mmCIF file of C-alpha atoms in Angstrom:
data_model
loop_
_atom_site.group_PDB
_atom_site.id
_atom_site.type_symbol
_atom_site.label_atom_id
_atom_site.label_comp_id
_atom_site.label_asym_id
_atom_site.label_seq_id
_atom_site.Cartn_x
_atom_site.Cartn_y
_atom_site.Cartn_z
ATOM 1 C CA UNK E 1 11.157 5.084 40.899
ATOM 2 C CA UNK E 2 14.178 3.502 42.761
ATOM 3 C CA UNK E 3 12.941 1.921 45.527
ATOM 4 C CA UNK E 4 9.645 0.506 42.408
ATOM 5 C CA UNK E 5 12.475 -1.303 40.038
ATOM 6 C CA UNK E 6 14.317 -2.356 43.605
ATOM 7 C CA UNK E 7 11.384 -3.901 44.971
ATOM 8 C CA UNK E 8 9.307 -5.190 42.008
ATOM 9 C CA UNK E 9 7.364 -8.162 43.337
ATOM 10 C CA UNK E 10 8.272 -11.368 42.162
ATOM 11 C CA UNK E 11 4.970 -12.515 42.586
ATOM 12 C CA UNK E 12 2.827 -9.781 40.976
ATOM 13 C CA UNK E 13 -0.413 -12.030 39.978
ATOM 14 C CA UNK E 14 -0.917 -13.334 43.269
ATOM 15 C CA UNK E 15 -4.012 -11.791 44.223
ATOM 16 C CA UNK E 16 -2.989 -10.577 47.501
ATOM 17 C CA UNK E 17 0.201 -10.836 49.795
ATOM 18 C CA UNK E 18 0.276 -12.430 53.069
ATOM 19 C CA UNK E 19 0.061 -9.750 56.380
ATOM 20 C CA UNK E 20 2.566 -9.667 58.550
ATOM 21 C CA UNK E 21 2.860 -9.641 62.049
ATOM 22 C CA UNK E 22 5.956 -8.951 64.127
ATOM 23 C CA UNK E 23 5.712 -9.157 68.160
ATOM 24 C CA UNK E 24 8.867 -7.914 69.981
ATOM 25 C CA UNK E 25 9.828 -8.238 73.562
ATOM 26 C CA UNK E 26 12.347 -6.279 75.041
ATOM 27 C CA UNK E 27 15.560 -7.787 77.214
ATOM 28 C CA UNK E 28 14.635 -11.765 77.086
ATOM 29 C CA UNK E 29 16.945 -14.327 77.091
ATOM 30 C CA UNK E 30 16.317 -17.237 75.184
ATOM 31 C CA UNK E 31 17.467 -19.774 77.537
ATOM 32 C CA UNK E 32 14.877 -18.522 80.475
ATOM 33 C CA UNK E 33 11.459 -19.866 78.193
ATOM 34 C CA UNK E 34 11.100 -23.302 78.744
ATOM 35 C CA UNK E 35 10.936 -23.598 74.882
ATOM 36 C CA UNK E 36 14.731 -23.378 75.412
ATOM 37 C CA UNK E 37 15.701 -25.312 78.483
ATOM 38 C CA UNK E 38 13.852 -22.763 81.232
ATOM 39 C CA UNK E 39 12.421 -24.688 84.127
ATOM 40 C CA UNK E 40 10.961 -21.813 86.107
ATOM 41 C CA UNK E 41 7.876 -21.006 84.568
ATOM 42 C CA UNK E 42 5.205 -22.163 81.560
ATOM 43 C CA UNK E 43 4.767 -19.865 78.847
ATOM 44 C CA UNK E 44 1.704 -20.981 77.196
ATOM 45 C CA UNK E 45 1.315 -18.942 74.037
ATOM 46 C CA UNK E 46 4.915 -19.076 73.127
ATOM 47 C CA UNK E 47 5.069 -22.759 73.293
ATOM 48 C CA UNK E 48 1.755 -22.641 71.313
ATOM 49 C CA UNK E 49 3.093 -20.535 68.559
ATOM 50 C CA UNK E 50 6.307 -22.466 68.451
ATOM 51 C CA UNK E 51 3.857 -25.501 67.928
ATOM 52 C CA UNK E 52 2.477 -24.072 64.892
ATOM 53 C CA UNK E 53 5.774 -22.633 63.397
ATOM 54 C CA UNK E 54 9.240 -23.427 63.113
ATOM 55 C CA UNK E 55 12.009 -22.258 66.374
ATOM 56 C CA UNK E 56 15.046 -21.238 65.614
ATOM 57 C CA UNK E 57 17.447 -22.851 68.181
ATOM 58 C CA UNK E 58 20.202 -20.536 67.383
ATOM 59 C CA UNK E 59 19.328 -16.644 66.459
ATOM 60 C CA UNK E 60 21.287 -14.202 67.338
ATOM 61 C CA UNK E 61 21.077 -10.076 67.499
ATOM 62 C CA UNK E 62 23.962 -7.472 65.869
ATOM 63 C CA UNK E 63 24.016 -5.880 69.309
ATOM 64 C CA UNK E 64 22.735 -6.219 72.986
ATOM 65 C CA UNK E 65 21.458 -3.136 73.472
ATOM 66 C CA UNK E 66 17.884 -1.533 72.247
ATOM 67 C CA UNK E 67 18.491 1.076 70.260
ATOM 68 C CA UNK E 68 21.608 -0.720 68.326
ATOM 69 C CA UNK E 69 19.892 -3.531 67.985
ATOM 70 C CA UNK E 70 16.810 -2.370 66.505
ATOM 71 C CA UNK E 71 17.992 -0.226 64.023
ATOM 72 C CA UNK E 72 19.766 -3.374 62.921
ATOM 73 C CA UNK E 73 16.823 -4.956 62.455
ATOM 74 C CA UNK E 74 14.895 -2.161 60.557
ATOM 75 C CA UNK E 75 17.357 -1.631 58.378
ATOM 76 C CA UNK E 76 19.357 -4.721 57.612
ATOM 77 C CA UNK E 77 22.390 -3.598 58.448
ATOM 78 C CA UNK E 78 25.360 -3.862 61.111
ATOM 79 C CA UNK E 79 25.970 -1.041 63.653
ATOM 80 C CA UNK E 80 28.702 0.201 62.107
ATOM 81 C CA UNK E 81 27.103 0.444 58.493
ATOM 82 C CA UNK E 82 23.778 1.526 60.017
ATOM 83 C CA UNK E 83 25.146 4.479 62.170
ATOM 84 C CA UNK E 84 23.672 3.277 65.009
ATOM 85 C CA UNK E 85 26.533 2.022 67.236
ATOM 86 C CA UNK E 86 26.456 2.984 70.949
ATOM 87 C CA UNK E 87 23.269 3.056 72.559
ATOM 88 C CA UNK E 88 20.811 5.608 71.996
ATOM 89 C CA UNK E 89 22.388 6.577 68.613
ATOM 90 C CA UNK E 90 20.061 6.091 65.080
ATOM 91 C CA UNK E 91 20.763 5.227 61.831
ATOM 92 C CA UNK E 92 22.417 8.052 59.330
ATOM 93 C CA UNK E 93 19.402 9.873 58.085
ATOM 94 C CA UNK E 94 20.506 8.285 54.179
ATOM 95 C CA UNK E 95 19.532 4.867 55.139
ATOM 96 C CA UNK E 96 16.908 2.560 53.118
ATOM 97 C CA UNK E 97 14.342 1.451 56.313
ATOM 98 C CA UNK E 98 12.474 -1.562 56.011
ATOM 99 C CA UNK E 99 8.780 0.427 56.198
ATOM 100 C CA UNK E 100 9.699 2.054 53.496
ATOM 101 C CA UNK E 101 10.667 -1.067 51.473
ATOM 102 C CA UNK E 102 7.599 -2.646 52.755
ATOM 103 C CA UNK E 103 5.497 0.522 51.583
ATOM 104 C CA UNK E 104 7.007 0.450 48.110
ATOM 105 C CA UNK E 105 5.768 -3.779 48.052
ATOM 106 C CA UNK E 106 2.034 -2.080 48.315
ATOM 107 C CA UNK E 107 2.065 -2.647 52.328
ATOM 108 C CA UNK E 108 0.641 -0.416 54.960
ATOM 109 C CA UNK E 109 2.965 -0.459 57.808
ATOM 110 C CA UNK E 110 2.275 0.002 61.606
ATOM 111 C CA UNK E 111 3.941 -0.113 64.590
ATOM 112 C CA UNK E 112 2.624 0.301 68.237
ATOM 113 C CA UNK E 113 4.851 0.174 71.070
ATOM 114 C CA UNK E 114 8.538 -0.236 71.453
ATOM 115 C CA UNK E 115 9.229 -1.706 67.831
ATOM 116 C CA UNK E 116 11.906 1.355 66.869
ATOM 117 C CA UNK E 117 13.681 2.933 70.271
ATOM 118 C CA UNK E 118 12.416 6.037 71.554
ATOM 119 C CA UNK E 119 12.628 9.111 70.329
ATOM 120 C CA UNK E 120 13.646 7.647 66.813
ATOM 121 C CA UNK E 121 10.442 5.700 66.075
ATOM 122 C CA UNK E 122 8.758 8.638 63.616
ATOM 123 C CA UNK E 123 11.796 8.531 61.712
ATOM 124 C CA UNK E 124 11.147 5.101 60.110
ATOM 125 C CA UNK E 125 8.239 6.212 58.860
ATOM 126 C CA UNK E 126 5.446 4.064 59.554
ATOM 127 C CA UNK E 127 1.736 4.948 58.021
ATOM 128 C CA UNK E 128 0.798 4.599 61.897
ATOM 129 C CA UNK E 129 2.780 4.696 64.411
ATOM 130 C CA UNK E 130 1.879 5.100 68.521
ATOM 131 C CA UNK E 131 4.545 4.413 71.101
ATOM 132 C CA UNK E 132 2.889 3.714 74.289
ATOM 133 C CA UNK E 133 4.761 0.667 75.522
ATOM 134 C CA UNK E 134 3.084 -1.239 78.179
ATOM 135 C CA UNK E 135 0.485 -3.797 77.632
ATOM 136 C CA UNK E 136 -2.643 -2.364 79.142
ATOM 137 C CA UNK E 137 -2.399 0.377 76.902
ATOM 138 C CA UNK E 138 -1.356 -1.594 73.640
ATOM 139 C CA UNK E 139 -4.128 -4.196 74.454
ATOM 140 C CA UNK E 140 -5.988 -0.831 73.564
ATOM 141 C CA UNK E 141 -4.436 0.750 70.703
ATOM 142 C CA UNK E 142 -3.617 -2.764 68.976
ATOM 143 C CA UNK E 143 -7.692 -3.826 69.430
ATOM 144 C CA UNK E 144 -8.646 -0.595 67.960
ATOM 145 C CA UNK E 145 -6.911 0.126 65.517
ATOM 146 C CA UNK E 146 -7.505 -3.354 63.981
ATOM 147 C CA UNK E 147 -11.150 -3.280 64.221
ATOM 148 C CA UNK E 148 -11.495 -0.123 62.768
ATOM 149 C CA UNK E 149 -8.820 -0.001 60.029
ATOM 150 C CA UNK E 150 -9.898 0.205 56.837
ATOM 151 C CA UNK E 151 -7.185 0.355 54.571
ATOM 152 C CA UNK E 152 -7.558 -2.112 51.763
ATOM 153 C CA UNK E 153 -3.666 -2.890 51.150
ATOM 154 C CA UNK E 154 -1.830 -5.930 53.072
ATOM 155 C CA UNK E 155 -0.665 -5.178 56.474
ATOM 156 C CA UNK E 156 2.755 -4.883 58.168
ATOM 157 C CA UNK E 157 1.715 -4.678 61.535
ATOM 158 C CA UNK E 158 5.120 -4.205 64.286
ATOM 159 C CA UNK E 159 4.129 -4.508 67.781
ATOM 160 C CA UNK E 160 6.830 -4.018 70.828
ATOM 161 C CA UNK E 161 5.867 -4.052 74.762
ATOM 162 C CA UNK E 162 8.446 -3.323 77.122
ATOM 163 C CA UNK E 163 8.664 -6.088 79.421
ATOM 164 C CA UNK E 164 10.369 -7.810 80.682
ATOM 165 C CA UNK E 165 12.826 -4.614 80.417
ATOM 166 C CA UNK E 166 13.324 -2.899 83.983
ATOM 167 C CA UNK E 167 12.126 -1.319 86.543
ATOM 168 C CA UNK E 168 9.764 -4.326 86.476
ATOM 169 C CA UNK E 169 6.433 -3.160 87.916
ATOM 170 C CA UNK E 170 4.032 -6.322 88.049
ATOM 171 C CA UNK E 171 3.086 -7.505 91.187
ATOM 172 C CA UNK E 172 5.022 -11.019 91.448
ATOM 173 C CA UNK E 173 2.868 -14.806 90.962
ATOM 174 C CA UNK E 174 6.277 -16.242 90.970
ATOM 175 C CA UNK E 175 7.816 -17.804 93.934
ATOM 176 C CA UNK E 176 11.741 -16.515 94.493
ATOM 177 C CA UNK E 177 12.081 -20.142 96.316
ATOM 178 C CA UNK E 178 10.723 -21.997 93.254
ATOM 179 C CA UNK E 179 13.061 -20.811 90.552
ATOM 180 C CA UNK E 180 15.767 -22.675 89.083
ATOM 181 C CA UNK E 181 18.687 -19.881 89.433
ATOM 182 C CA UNK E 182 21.152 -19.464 85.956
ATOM 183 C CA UNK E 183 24.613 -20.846 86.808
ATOM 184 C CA UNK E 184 26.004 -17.338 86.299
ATOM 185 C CA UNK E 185 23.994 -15.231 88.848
ATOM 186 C CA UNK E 186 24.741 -15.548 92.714
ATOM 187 C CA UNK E 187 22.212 -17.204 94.389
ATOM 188 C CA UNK E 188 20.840 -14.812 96.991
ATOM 189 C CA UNK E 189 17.449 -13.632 98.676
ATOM 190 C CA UNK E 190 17.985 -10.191 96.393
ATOM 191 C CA UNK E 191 18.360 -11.805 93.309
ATOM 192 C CA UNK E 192 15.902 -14.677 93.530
ATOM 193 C CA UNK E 193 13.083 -11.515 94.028
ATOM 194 C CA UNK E 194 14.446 -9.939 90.860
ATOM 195 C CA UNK E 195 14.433 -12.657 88.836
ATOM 196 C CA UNK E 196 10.901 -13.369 90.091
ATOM 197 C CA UNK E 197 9.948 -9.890 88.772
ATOM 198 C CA UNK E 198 11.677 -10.630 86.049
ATOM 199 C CA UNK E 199 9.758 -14.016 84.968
ATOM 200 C CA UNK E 200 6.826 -12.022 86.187
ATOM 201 C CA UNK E 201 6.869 -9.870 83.000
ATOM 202 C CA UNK E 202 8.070 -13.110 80.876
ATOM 203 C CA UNK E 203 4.775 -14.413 82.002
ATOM 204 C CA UNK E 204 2.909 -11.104 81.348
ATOM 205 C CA UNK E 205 4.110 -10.568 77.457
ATOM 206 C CA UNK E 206 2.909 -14.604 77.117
ATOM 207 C CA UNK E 207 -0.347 -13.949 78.010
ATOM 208 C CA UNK E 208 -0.550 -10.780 75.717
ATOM 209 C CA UNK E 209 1.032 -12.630 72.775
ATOM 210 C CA UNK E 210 -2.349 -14.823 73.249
ATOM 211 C CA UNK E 211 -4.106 -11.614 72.729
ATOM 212 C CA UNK E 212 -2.550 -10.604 70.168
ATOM 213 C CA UNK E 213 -2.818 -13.946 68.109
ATOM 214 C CA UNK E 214 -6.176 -14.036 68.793
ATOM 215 C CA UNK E 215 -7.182 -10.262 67.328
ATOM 216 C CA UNK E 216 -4.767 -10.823 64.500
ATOM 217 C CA UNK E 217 -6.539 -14.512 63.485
ATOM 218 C CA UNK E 218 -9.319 -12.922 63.430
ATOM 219 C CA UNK E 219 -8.513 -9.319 61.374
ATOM 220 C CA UNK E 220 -5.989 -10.346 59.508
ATOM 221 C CA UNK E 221 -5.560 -12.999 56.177
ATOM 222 C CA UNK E 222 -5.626 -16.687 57.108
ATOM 223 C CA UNK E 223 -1.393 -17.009 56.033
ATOM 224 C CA UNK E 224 -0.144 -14.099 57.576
ATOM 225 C CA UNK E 225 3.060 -14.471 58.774
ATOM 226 C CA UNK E 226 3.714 -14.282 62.611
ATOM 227 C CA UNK E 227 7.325 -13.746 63.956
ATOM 228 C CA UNK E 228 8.354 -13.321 67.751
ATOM 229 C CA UNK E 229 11.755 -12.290 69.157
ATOM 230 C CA UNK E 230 13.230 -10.129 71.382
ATOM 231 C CA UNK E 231 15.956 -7.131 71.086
ATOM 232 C CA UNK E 232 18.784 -8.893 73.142
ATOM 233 C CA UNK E 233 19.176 -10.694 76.799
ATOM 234 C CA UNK E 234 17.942 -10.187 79.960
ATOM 235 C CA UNK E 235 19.374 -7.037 82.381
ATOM 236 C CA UNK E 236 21.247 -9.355 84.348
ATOM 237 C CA UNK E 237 25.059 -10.032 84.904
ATOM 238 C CA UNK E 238 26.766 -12.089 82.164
ATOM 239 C CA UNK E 239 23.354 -10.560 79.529
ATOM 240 C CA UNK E 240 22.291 -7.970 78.159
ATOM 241 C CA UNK E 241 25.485 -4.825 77.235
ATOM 242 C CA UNK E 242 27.668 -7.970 76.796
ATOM 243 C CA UNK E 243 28.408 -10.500 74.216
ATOM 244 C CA UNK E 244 27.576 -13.521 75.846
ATOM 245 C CA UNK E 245 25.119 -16.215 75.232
ATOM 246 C CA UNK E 246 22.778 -14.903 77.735
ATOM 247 C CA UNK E 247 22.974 -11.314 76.059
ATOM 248 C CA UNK E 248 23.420 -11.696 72.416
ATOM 249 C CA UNK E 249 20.750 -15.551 71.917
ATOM 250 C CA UNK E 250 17.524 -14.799 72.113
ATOM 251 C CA UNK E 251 13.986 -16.483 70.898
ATOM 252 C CA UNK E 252 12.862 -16.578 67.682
ATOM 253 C CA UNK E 253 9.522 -18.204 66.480
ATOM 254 C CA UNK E 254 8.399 -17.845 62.622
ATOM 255 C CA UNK E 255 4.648 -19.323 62.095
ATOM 256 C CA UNK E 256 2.636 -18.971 58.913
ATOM 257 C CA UNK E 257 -0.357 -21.716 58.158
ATOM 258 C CA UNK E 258 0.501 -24.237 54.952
ATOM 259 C CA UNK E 259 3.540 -22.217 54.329
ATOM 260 C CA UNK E 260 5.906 -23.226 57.670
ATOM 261 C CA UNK E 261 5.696 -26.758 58.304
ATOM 262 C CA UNK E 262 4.143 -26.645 62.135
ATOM 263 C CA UNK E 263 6.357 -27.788 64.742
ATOM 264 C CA UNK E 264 9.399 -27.612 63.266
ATOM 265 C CA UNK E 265 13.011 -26.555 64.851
ATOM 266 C CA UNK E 266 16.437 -25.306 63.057
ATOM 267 C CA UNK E 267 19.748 -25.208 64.148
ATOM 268 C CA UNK E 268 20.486 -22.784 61.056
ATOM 269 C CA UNK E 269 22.361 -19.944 62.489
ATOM 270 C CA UNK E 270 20.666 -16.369 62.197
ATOM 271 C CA UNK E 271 20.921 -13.125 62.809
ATOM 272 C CA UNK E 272 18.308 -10.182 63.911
ATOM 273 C CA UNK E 273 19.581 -7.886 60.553
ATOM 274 C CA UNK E 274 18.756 -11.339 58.222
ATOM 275 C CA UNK E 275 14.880 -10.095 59.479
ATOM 276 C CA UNK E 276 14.867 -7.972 56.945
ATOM 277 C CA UNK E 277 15.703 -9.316 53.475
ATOM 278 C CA UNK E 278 13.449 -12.631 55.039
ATOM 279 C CA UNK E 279 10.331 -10.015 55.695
ATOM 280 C CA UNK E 280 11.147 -8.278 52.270
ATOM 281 C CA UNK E 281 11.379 -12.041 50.567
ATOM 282 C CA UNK E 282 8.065 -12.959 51.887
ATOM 283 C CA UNK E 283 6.190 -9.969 50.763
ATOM 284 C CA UNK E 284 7.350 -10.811 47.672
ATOM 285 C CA UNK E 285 9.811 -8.455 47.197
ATOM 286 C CA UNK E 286 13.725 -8.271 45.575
ATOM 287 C CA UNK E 287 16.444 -7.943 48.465
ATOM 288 C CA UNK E 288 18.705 -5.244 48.070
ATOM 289 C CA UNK E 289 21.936 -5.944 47.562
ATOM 290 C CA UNK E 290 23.775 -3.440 49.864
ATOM 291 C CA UNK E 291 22.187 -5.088 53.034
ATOM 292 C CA UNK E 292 24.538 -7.109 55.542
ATOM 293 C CA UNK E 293 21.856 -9.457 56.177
ATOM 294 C CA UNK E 294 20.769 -12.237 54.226
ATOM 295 C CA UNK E 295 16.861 -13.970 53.959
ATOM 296 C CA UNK E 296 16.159 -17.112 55.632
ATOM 297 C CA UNK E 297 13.043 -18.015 53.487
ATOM 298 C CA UNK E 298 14.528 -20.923 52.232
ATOM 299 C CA UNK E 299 14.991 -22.432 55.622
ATOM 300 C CA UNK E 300 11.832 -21.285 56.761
ATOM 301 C CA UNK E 301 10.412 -23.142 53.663
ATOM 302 C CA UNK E 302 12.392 -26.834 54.437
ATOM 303 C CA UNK E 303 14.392 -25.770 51.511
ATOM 304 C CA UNK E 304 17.749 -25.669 53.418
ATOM 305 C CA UNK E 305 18.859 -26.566 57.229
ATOM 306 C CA UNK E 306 21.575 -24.059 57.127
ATOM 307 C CA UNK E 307 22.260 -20.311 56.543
ATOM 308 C CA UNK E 308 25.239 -18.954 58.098
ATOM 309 C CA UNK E 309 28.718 -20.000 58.668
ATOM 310 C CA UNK E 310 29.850 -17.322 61.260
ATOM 311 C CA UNK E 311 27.613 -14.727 63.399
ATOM 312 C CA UNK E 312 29.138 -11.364 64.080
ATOM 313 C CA UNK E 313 27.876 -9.566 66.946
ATOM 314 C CA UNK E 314 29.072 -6.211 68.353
ATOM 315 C CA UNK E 315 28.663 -3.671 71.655
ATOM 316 C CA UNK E 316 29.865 0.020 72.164
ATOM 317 C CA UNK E 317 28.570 0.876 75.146
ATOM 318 C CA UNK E 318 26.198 3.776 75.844
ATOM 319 C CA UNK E 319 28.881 7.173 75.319
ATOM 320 C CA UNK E 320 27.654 7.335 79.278
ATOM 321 C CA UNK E 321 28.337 4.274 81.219
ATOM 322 C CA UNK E 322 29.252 0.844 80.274
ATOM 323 C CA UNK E 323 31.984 2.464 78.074
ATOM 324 C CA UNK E 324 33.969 -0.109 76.735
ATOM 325 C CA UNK E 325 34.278 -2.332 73.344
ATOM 326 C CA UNK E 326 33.234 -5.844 72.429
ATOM 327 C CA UNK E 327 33.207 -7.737 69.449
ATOM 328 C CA UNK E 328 32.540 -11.339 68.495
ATOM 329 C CA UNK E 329 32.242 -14.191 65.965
ATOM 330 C CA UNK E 330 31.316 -17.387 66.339
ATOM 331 C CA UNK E 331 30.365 -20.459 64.167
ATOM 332 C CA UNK E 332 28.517 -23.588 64.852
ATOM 333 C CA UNK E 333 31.420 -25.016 67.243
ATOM 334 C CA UNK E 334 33.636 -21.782 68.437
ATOM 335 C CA UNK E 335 32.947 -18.201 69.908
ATOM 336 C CA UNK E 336 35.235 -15.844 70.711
ATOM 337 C CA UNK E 337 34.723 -12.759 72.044
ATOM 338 C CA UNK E 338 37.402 -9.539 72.147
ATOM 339 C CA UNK E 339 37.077 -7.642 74.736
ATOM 340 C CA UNK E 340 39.539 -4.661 74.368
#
C-alpha cells in the first residue's frame, strides 16, 4: 500500500507506458568513444544512438568502482546512504530498489547480465533475472527471452555485458601502432597492446548495442526509452578506483522517438544515482523524496539546459587492496578532489 500511494502514476489514462531499455557497459571512459573526443576507433551504433537521442557531455557516477556504483544507480542513493561503500559491499537490506518501484508503476522488470554486481543481483528483485555476462551468451538469453515473452505489462528491460572490463579476451582488430595514446598513460609497446585489447571490447559492446537496438525496435513499443552508460572509467592508471576525469566521466546517451529531440547534446551536469528518479519520472511515476538523486526529465524534454550545481563523487577502496579514501566535488568550472 506504500510503495501504491508513493508511486501513483501521474499519467494513469494513458493507455500504456513507454518500455524501457537500459544497456550498461562495464569500465569505459567517456573520453575513449569518438562521440567524446576518441580518435582511435569508430563506434558505429553508439554514434548512431547518440544521433537519435540527446548526449550528455558531462555525467558523472557516485563511485568508480562496480559494485558501489551500481547500487547507486538502483537505488538512488549515495554510497554512504545506500550501504554500499567499498567495493563488493550491497545496499542495507531496508532499502527501496528501483525494480521494485518500477514493479509497483505496473512494469515487469528484467535484467540479463552484469546490470546489479555479482552475487547481489537476486536481491533487487527482478521478475527475471540471468547473469551470464558476456555477449555470446546474452546475444542468446536477450533474443529469447524477447521473442518468447509474453507478459502483457510494459517492460523494464536492464541489460549489462562485461566488456570492456578485464582480463580482456577478444582477439585484437586494433593496431597498438595506430592508437592515439591518453596523455596520462606511458607510451610503451606493453601498454599500446592493452589498450588495443581494451578498444577491442569498446568495439565489441558497439556492435552488440546494434543487436540489441535492433531486437528491441522490433519487440518492444515504438517510444521506448533507450539509455546507455557505463559503471565508471576504464582499468587504467589515472581511471577507474580513482576520482579523476578518466574514472568518475563516463558516456551517457538517452534516445526515445518524438519524445527526445534527435541529435541533441547537454552540458547539464548529472549524476548515475539521478537515473533513478529520471527512469521513475518517465514511467510515470512520483519520485520519492528520500532519494539523493534528482530526475533529469526536464532536460531530457528541452525544458531546462541545466540540473546540477555541484557533483559529489566518492571511493573507499575494496577492504582488500586499493585501501585508501577519496572524495570530490566539482561544479561547472572547479574540481577538487581530497585525497586523505
Amino acid at each position: 500500500m506504500f510503495l501504491s500511494a508513493l508511486c501513483h502514476s501521474a499519467y494513469a489514462d494513458q493507455p500504456r507506458l513507454p518500455d524501457i531499455v537500459v544497456y550498461l557497459a562495464d569500465d569505459l571512459s567517456a573520453a575513449d568513444l569518438a562521440l567524446y573526443g576518441g580518435t582511435s576507433i569508430r563506434t558505429p551504433a553508439i554514434d548512431q544512438l547518440a544521433a537519435e537521442g540527446m548526449v550528455f557531455d558531462q555525467a558523472f557516477v557516485a563511485s568508480p568502482s562496480c559494485a558501489v556504483s551500481r547500487a547507486a544507480l538502483l537505488t538512488g542513493l549515495m554510497p554512504a546512504r545506500n550501504g554500499a561503500e567499498e567495493n563488493h559491499s550491497y545496499p542495507n537490506e531496508d532499502v527501496l530498489r528501483l525494480p521494485t518501484i518500477l514493479n509497483d508503476l505496473d512494469y515487469q522488470t528484467a535484467a540479463f547480465g552484469k546490470v546489479a554486481h555479482l552475487r547481489s543481483a537476486p536481491d533487487y528483485h527482478f521478475d527475471v533475472i540471468d547473469l551470464r555476462q558476456h555477449i555470446p551468451e546474452l546475444r542468446k538469453t536477450v533474443k529469447t527471452f524477447l521473442e518468447e515473452r509474453t507478459d502483457p505489462r510494459p517492460l523494464a528491460l536492464f541489460v549489462g555485458v562485461s566488456d570492456p572490463h578485464v582480463p580482456w579476451p577478444s582477439e585484437s582488430t586494433v593496431d597498438p601502432q595506430s592508437i592515439t595514446m591518453p596523455p596520462q598513460l606511458l607510451d610503451t609497446p606493453r601498454t599500446r597492446v592493452q589498450r588495443s585489447r581494451y578498444l577491442q571490447e569498446v568495439k565489441d559492446l558497439d556492435a552488440y548495442l546494434a543487436e540489441l537496438r535492433e531486437l528491441t525496435n522490433k519487440h518492444l513499443s515504438d517510444d521506448a526509452v533507450f539509455l546507455f552508460s557505463s559503471d565508471h572509467g576504464s582499468q587504467f592508471p589515472f581511471g577507474k578506483w580513482t576520482l579523476y576525469d578518466e574514472g568518475i566521466r563516463v558516456p551517457l546517451i538517452v534516445a526515445q522517438s518524438g519524445r527526445i529531440q534527435a541529435g541533441t547534446r547537454t552540458d547539464a551536469m548529472v549524476s548515475w544515482v539521478d537515473i533513478l528518479p529520471t527512469l521513475i519520472d518517465i514511467a510515470g511515476g512520483k519520485v520519492p523524496n528520500h532519494l539523493d538523486g534528482r530526475s533529469f526529465a526536464k532536460v531530457l524534454r528541452g525544458e531546462t539546459d541545466s540540473h546540477r550545481e555541484r557533483i559529489f563523487t566518492t571511493h573507499s577502496g575494496d577492504l582488500l587492496m586499493n585501501v585508501y579514501l577519496s572524495r570530490s566535488v566539482r561544479t561547472d568550472r572547479y574540481k577538487l578532489i581530497w585525497n586523505p
